[in-house]
PDB file of C-alpha atoms in Angstrom:
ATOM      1  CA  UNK A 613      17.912 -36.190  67.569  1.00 94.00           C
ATOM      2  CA  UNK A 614      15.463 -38.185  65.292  1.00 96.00           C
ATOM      3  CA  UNK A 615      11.923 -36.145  65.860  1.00 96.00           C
ATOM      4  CA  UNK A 616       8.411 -36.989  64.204  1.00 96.00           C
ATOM      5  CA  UNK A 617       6.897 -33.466  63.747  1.00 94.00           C
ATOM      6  CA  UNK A 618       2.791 -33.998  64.553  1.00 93.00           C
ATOM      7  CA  UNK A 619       0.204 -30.699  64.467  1.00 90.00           C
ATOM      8  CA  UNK A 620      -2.865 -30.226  61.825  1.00 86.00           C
ATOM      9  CA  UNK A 621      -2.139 -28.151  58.700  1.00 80.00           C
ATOM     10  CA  UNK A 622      -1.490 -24.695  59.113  1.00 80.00           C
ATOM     11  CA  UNK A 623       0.296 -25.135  62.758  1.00 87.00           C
ATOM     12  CA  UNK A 624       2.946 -23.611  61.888  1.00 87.00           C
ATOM     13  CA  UNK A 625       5.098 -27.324  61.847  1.00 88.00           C
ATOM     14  CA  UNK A 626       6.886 -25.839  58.940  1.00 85.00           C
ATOM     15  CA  UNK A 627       8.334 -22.436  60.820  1.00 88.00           C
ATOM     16  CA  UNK A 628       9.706 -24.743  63.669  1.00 92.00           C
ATOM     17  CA  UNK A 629      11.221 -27.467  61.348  1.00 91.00           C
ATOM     18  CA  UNK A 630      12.888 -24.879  59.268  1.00 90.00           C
ATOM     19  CA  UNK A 631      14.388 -23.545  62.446  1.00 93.00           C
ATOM     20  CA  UNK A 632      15.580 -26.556  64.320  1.00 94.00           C
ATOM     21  CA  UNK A 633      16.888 -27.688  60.667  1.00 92.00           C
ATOM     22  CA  UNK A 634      19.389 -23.987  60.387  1.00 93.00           C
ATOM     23  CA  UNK A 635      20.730 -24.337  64.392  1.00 94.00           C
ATOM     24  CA  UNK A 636      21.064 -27.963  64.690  1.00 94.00           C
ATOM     25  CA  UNK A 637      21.739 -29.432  61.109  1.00 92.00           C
ATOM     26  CA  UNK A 638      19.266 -32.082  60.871  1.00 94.00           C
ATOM     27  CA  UNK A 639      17.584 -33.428  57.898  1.00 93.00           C
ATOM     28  CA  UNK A 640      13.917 -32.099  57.124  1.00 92.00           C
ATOM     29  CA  UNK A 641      12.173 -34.887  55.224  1.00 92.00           C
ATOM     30  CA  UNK A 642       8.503 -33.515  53.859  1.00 87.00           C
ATOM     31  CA  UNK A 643       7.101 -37.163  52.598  1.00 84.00           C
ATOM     32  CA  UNK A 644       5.218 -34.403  50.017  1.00 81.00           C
ATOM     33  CA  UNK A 645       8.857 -32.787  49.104  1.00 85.00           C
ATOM     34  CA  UNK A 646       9.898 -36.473  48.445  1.00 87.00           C
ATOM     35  CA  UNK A 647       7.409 -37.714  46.765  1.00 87.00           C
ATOM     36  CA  UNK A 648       7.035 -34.575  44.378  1.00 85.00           C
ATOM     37  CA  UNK A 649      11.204 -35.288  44.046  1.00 87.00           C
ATOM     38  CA  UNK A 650      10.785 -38.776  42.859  1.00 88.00           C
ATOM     39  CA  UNK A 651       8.246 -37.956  40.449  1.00 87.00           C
ATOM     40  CA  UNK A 652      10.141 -35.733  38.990  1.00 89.00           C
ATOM     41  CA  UNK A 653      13.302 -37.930  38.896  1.00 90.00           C
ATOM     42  CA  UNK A 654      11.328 -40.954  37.446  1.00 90.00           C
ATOM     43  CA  UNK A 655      13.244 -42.968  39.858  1.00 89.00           C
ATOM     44  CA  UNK A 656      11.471 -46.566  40.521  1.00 90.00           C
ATOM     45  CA  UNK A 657       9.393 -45.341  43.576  1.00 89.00           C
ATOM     46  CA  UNK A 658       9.200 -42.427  41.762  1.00 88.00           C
ATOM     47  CA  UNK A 659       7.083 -44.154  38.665  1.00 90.00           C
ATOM     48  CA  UNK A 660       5.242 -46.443  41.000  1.00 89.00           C
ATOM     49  CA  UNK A 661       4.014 -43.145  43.043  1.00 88.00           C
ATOM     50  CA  UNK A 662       3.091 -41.366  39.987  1.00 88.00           C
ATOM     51  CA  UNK A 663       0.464 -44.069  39.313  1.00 88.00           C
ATOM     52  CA  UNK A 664      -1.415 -43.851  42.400  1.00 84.00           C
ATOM     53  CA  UNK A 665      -1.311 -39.924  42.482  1.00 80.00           C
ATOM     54  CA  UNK A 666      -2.526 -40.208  38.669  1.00 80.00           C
ATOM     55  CA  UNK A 667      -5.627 -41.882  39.744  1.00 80.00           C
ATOM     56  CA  UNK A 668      -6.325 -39.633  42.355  1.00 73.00           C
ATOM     57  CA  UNK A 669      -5.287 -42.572  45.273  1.00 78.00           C
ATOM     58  CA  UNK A 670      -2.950 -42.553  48.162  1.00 76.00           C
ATOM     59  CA  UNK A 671       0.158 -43.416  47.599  1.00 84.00           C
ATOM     60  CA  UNK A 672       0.488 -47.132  49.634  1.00 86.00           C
ATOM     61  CA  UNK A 673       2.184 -46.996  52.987  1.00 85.00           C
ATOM     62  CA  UNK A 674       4.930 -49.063  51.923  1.00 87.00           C
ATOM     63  CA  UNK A 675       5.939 -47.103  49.106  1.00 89.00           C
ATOM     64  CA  UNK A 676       6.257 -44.108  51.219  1.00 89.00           C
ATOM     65  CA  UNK A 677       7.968 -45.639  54.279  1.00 89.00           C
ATOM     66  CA  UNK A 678      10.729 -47.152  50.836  1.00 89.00           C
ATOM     67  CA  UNK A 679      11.280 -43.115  50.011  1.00 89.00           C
ATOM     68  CA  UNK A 680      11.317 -42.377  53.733  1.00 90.00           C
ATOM     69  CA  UNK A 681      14.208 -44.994  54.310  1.00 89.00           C
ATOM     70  CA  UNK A 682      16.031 -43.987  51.105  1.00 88.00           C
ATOM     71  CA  UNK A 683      16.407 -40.531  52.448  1.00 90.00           C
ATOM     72  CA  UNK A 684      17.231 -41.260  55.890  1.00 89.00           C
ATOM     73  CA  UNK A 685      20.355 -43.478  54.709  1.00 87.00           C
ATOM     74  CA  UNK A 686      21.393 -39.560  52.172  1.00 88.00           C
ATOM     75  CA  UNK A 687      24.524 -38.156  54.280  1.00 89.00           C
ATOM     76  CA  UNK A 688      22.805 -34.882  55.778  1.00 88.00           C
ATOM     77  CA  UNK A 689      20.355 -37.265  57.778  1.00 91.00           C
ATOM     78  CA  UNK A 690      23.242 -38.711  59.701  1.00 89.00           C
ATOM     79  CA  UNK A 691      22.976 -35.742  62.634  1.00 89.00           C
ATOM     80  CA  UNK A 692      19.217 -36.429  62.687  1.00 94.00           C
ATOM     81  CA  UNK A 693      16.088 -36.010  61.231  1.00 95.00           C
ATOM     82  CA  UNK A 694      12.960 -34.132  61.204  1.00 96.00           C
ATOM     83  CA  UNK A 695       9.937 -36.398  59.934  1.00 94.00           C
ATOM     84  CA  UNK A 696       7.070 -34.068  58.392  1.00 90.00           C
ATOM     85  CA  UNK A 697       3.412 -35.685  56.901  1.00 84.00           C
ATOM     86  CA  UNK A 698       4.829 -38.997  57.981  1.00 89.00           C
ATOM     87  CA  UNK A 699       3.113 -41.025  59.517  1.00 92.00           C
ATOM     88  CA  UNK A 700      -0.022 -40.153  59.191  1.00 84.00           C
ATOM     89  CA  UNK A 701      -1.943 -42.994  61.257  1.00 88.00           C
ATOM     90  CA  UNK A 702      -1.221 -45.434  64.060  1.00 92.00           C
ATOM     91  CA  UNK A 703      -0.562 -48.109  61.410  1.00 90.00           C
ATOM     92  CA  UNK A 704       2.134 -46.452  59.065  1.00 90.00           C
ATOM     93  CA  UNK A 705       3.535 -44.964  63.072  1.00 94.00           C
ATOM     94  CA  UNK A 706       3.868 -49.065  63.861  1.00 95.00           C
ATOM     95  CA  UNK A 707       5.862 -49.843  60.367  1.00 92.00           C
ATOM     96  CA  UNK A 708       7.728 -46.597  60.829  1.00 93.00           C
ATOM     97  CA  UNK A 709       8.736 -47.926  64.516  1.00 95.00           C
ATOM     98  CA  UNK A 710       9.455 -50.962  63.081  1.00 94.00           C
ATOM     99  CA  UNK A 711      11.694 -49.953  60.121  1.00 91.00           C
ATOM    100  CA  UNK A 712      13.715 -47.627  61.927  1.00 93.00           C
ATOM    101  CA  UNK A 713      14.496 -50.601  64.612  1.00 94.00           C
ATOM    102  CA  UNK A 714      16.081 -52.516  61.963  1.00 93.00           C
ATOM    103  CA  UNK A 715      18.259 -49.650  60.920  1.00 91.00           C
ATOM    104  CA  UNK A 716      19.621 -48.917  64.320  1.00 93.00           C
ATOM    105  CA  UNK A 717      17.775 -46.246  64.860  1.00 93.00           C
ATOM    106  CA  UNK A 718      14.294 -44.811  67.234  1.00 94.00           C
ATOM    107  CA  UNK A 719      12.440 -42.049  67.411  1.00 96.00           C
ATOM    108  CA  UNK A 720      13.525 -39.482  70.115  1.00 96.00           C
ATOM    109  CA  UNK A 721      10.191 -37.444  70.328  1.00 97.00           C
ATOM    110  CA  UNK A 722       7.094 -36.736  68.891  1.00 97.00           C
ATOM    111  CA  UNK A 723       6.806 -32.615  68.538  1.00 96.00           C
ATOM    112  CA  UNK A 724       2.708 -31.890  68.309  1.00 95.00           C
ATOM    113  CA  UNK A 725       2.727 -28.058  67.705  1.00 94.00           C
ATOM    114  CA  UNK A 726      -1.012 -27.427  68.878  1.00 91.00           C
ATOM    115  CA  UNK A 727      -3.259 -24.853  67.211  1.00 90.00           C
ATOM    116  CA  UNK A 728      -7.166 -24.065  67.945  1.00 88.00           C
ATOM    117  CA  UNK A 729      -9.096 -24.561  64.846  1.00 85.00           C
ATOM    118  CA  UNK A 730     -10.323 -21.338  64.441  1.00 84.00           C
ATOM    119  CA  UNK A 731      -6.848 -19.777  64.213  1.00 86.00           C
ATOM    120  CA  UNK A 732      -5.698 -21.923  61.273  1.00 85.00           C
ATOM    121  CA  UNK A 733      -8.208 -21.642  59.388  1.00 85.00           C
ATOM    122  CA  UNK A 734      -7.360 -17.409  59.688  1.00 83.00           C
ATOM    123  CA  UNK A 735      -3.888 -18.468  58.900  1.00 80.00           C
ATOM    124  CA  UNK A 736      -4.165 -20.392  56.322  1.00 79.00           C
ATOM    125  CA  UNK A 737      -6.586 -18.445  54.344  1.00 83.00           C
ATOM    126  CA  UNK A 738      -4.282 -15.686  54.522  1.00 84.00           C
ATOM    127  CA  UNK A 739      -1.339 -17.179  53.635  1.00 84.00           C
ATOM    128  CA  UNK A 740       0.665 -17.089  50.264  1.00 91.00           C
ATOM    129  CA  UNK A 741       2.565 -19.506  48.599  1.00 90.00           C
ATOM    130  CA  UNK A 742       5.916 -19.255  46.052  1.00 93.00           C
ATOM    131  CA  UNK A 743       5.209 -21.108  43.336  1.00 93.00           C
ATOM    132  CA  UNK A 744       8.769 -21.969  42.557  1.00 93.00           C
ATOM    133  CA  UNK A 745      10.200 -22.332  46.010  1.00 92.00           C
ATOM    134  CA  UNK A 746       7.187 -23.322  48.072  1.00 88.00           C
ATOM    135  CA  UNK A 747       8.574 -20.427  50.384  1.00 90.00           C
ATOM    136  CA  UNK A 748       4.996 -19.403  52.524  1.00 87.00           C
ATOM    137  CA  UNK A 749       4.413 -15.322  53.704  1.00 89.00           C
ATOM    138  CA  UNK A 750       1.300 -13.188  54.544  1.00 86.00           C
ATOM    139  CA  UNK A 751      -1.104 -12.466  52.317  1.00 86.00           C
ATOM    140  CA  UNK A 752       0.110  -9.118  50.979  1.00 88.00           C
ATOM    141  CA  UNK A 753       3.206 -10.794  49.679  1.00 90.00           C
ATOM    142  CA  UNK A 754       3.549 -10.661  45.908  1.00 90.00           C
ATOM    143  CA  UNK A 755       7.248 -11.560  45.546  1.00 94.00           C
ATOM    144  CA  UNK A 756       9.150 -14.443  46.947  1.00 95.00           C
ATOM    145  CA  UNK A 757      11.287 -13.355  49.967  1.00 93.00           C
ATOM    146  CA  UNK A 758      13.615 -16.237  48.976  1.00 92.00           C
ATOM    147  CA  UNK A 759      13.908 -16.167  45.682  1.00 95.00           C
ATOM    148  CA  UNK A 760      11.598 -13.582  43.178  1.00 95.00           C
ATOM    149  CA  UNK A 761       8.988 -15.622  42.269  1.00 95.00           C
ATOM    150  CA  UNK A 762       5.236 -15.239  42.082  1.00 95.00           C
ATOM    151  CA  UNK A 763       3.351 -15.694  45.240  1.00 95.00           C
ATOM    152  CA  UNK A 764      -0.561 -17.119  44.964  1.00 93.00           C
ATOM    153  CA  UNK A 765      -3.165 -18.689  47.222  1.00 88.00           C
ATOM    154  CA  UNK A 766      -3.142 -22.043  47.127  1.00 84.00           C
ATOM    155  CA  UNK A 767      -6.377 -23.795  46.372  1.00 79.00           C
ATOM    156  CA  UNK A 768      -6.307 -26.112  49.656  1.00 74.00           C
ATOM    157  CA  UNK A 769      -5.440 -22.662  51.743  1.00 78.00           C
ATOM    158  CA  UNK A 770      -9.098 -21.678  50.961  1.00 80.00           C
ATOM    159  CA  UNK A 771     -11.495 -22.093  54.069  1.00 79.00           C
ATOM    160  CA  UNK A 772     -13.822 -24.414  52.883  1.00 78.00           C
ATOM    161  CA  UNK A 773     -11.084 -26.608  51.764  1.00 81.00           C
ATOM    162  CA  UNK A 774      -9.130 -25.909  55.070  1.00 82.00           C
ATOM    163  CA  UNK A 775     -12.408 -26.945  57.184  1.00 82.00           C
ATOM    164  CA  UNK A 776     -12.085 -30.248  55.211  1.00 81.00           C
ATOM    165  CA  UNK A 777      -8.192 -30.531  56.113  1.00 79.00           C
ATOM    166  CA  UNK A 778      -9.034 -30.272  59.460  1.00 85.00           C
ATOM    167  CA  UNK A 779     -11.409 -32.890  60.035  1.00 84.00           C
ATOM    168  CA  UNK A 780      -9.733 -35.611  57.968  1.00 79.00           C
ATOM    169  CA  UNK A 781      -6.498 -34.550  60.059  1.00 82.00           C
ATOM    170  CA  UNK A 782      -8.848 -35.121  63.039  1.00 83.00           C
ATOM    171  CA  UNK A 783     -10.587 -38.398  62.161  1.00 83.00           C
ATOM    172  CA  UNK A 784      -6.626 -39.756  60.800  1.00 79.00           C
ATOM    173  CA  UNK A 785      -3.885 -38.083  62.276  1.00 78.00           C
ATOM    174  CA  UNK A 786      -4.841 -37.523  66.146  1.00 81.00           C
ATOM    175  CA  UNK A 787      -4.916 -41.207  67.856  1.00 90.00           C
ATOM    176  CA  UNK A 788      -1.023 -40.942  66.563  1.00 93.00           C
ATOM    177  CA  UNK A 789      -0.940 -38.020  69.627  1.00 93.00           C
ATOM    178  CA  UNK A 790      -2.180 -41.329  71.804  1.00 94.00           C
ATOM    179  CA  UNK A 791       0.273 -43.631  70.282  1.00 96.00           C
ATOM    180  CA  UNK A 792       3.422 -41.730  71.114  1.00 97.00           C
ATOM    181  CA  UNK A 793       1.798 -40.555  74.254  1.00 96.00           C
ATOM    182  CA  UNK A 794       1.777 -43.980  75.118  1.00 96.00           C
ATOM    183  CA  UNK A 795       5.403 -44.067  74.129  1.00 96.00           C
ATOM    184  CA  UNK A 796       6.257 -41.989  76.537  1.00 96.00           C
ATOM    185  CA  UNK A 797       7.765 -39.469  73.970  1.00 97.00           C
ATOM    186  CA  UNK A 798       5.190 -36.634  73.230  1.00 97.00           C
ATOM    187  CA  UNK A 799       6.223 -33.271  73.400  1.00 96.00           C
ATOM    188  CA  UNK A 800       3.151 -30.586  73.214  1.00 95.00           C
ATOM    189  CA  UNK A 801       3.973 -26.896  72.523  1.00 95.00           C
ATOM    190  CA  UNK A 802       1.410 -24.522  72.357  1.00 94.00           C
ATOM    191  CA  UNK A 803       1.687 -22.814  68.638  1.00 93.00           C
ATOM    192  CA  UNK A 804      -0.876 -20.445  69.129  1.00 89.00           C
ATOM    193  CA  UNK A 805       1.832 -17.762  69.973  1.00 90.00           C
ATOM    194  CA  UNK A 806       4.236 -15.642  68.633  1.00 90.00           C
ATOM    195  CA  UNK A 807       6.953 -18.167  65.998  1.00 91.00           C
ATOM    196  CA  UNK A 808       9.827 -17.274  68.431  1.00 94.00           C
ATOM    197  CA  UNK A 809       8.430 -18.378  71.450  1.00 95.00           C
ATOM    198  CA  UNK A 810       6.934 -21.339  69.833  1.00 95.00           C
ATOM    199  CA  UNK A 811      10.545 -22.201  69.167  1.00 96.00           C
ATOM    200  CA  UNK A 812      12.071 -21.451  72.337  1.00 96.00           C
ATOM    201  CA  UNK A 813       9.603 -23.663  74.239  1.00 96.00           C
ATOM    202  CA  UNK A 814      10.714 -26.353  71.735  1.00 96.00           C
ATOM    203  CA  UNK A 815      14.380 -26.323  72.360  1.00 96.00           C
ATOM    204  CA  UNK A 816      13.818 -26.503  76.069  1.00 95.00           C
ATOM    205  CA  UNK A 817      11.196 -29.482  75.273  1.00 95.00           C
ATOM    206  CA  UNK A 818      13.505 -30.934  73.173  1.00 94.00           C
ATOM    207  CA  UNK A 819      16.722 -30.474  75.637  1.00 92.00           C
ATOM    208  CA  UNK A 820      18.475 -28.710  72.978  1.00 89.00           C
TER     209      UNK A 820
END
């Protein structure tokens, strides 16, 4: 089951991935997570991303789609995969379709976990953030569930920055829900509901 996870920050894309990633044993691959990983391994992409996040730019699609293909050739991607903050328009969703076709493989579906604005921005600004783990929790939450360490606010889980998230998601991110509509593989779940029967509406979505 190869899936392309779609849904505005804060829609709780995380919770589900994390979930389908423990019962099923596909791959999650955050484009963030990788690129971060590169960095900090200095491998080739890595030193060529490191450039364009120095100067403030995004990264170029190419680049990303390299560390994207890396991955998905790692072992643990084998059962399947879970792509999260990739792609993030119709023209990286195109190369994505198109690099995937010369590795054997497609997409399956396109999850879009949909949240009303409102409620993420609540969310969000209430949420907490390990700084060694990444692990996310209420607000309230001073120690890492997973492992000990500090828990802070994040500066883009304020809401003026969150109102800002939102409409660049918006203006970016949405005509992909028309792209793999017109694919014939979206998958909508409503997200504005409790995490476990978010999840339980994906399986059946998702025939698993």
């Amino acid at each position: 089951m190869n899936i392309v996870l779609l849904g505005a920050p804060g829609a709780g894309k995380g919770t589900q991935a994390q979930r389908l990633v423990a019962d099923f044993g596909l791959a999650h691959i955050s484009t963030g997570d990788l690129l971060r990983a590169a960095v900090k391994a200095q491998s080739p992409l890595g030193v060529e991303a490191k450039k364009y996040m120095d100067a403030g730019q995004l990264v170029p699609d190419q680049l990303v789609i390299d560390l994207v293909k890396e991955r998905l050739g790692a072992d643990d991607a084998q059962k399947g995969f879970i792509l999260d903050g990739f792609p993030r328009n119709t023209a990286q969703a195109v190369t994505l379709d198109s690099e995937l076709s010369q590795m054997g493989l497609s997409l399956d579906a396109a999850l879009l976990v949909s949240v009303k604005p409102e409620v993420i921005i609540e969310r969000l600004s209430s949420r907490r953030t390990c700084r060694s783990c990444g692990y996310t929790a209420p607000a309230g939450t001073d120690t890492c569930p997973n492992c000990g360490g500090e828990m802070y606010q994040r500066d883009d889980d304020k809401p003026e920055t969150i109102k800002n998230r939102l409409d660049v998601y918006e203006n970016q991110t949405s005509p992909l829900i028309e792209y793999y509509k017109g694919h014939g593989i979206l998958k909508e779940v409503d997200g504005d509901r409790d995490v476990t029967a978010v999840y339980a509406d994906v399986k059946k979505l998702l025939s698993l």
